[in-house]
mmCIF file of C-alpha atoms in Angstrom:
data_model
loop_
_atom_site.group_PDB
_atom_site.id
_atom_site.type_symbol
_atom_site.label_atom_id
_atom_site.label_comp_id
_atom_site.label_asym_id
_atom_site.label_seq_id
_atom_site.Cartn_x
_atom_site.Cartn_y
_atom_site.Cartn_z
ATOM 1 C CA MET A 12 24.453 -4.290 -0.813
ATOM 2 C CA THR A 13 23.026 -0.921 -0.178
ATOM 3 C CA ARG A 14 20.358 0.696 -2.407
ATOM 4 C CA THR A 15 22.385 3.029 -3.787
ATOM 5 C CA GLU A 16 24.413 0.152 -5.138
ATOM 6 C CA ILE A 17 21.065 -1.749 -6.395
ATOM 7 C CA LEU A 18 19.939 1.459 -7.987
ATOM 8 C CA GLY A 19 23.702 2.243 -9.711
ATOM 9 C CA LYS A 20 23.707 -1.703 -10.931
ATOM 10 C CA MET A 21 20.047 -1.402 -12.310
ATOM 11 C CA HIS A 22 20.668 1.910 -14.016
ATOM 12 C CA ALA A 23 23.555 0.185 -16.154
ATOM 13 C CA ILE A 24 20.852 -2.211 -16.761
ATOM 14 C CA PHE A 25 18.265 -0.030 -18.163
ATOM 15 C CA LEU A 26 20.878 1.799 -20.156
ATOM 16 C CA ASP A 27 21.682 -1.627 -21.594
ATOM 17 C CA GLU A 28 18.471 -3.244 -22.415
ATOM 18 C CA LEU A 29 16.788 -0.160 -23.181
ATOM 19 C CA ASP A 30 19.563 0.724 -25.780
ATOM 20 C CA LEU A 31 19.724 4.113 -24.156
ATOM 21 C CA GLU A 32 22.916 6.787 -23.914
ATOM 22 C CA GLU A 33 21.610 8.731 -21.025
ATOM 23 C CA LEU A 34 18.788 8.011 -18.555
ATOM 24 C CA THR A 35 18.058 9.981 -14.746
ATOM 25 C CA LEU A 36 16.743 6.935 -12.714
ATOM 26 C CA THR A 37 15.229 7.553 -9.237
ATOM 27 C CA GLU A 38 13.220 5.316 -7.431
ATOM 28 C CA GLU A 39 10.242 7.007 -8.191
ATOM 29 C CA THR A 40 10.934 6.585 -12.087
ATOM 30 C CA THR A 41 7.909 4.761 -13.683
ATOM 31 C CA ALA A 42 7.420 2.987 -16.767
ATOM 32 C CA LEU A 43 5.695 6.077 -17.915
ATOM 33 C CA ASP A 44 8.504 8.110 -17.520
ATOM 34 C CA ILE A 45 10.809 6.019 -19.847
ATOM 35 C CA ASP A 46 9.464 5.470 -23.739
ATOM 36 C CA GLU A 47 11.129 2.352 -24.256
ATOM 37 C CA TRP A 48 9.908 0.864 -21.193
ATOM 38 C CA ASP A 49 6.970 -1.221 -22.535
ATOM 39 C CA SER A 50 5.293 -4.722 -21.320
ATOM 40 C CA LEU A 51 8.273 -6.489 -23.501
ATOM 41 C CA SER A 52 10.938 -4.404 -22.385
ATOM 42 C CA HIS A 53 9.725 -5.098 -18.595
ATOM 43 C CA ILE A 54 10.171 -8.895 -19.189
ATOM 44 C CA GLN A 55 13.903 -8.133 -20.603
ATOM 45 C CA LEU A 56 14.777 -5.984 -17.608
ATOM 46 C CA SER A 57 13.517 -8.300 -15.051
ATOM 47 C CA VAL A 58 15.715 -11.075 -16.512
ATOM 48 C CA ALA A 59 18.432 -9.047 -16.591
ATOM 49 C CA PHE A 60 18.332 -7.963 -13.019
ATOM 50 C CA GLU A 61 17.765 -12.011 -12.282
ATOM 51 C CA LYS A 62 21.169 -12.833 -14.093
ATOM 52 C CA ALA A 63 22.778 -9.596 -12.352
ATOM 53 C CA PHE A 64 21.647 -10.116 -9.141
ATOM 54 C CA GLN A 65 21.830 -13.926 -9.403
ATOM 55 C CA ILE A 66 18.074 -13.925 -7.885
ATOM 56 C CA ARG A 67 14.513 -15.022 -9.305
ATOM 57 C CA PHE A 68 11.296 -12.782 -9.197
ATOM 58 C CA THR A 69 7.921 -14.651 -9.279
ATOM 59 C CA ALA A 70 5.490 -13.377 -12.134
ATOM 60 C CA ALA A 71 3.293 -11.905 -9.260
ATOM 61 C CA GLU A 72 6.255 -9.758 -8.268
ATOM 62 C CA MET A 73 7.116 -8.800 -11.617
ATOM 63 C CA GLN A 74 3.314 -7.325 -12.142
ATOM 64 C CA SER A 75 3.276 -5.657 -8.876
ATOM 65 C CA TRP A 76 5.922 -3.327 -9.415
ATOM 66 C CA LYS A 77 4.645 0.136 -9.480
ATOM 67 C CA ASN A 78 8.061 1.953 -9.773
ATOM 68 C CA VAL A 79 11.980 1.430 -9.494
ATOM 69 C CA GLY A 80 11.924 1.990 -5.883
ATOM 70 C CA GLU A 81 9.480 -1.319 -5.635
ATOM 71 C CA ILE A 82 12.080 -3.267 -8.182
ATOM 72 C CA VAL A 83 15.023 -2.206 -5.677
ATOM 73 C CA ASP A 84 13.043 -3.001 -2.391
ATOM 74 C CA CYS A 85 12.326 -6.894 -4.167
ATOM 75 C CA ILE A 86 15.750 -6.926 -5.192
ATOM 76 C CA ALA A 87 17.313 -5.980 -1.786
ATOM 77 C CA SER A 88 14.711 -8.460 -0.112
ATOM 78 C CA LYS A 89 16.370 -11.565 -2.156
ATOM 79 C CA ILE A 90 20.221 -10.844 -1.961
#
């Protein structure tokens, strides 16, 4: 799976989990860029990513992500 495919799948998850109609998601996007992305939704997104990609994250991994690109890196390393 390419980075673009991972990002596309993540985009759909962000829209669904954050109940958004539209969103511009890039690898540079951070939680500060999306009002609905708070600490609770971060956990919900992480669980949704785990289910969608059939992987598991450690708590340390989830806490270390600074932007979407780092999440893509983590997912790519596990699939």
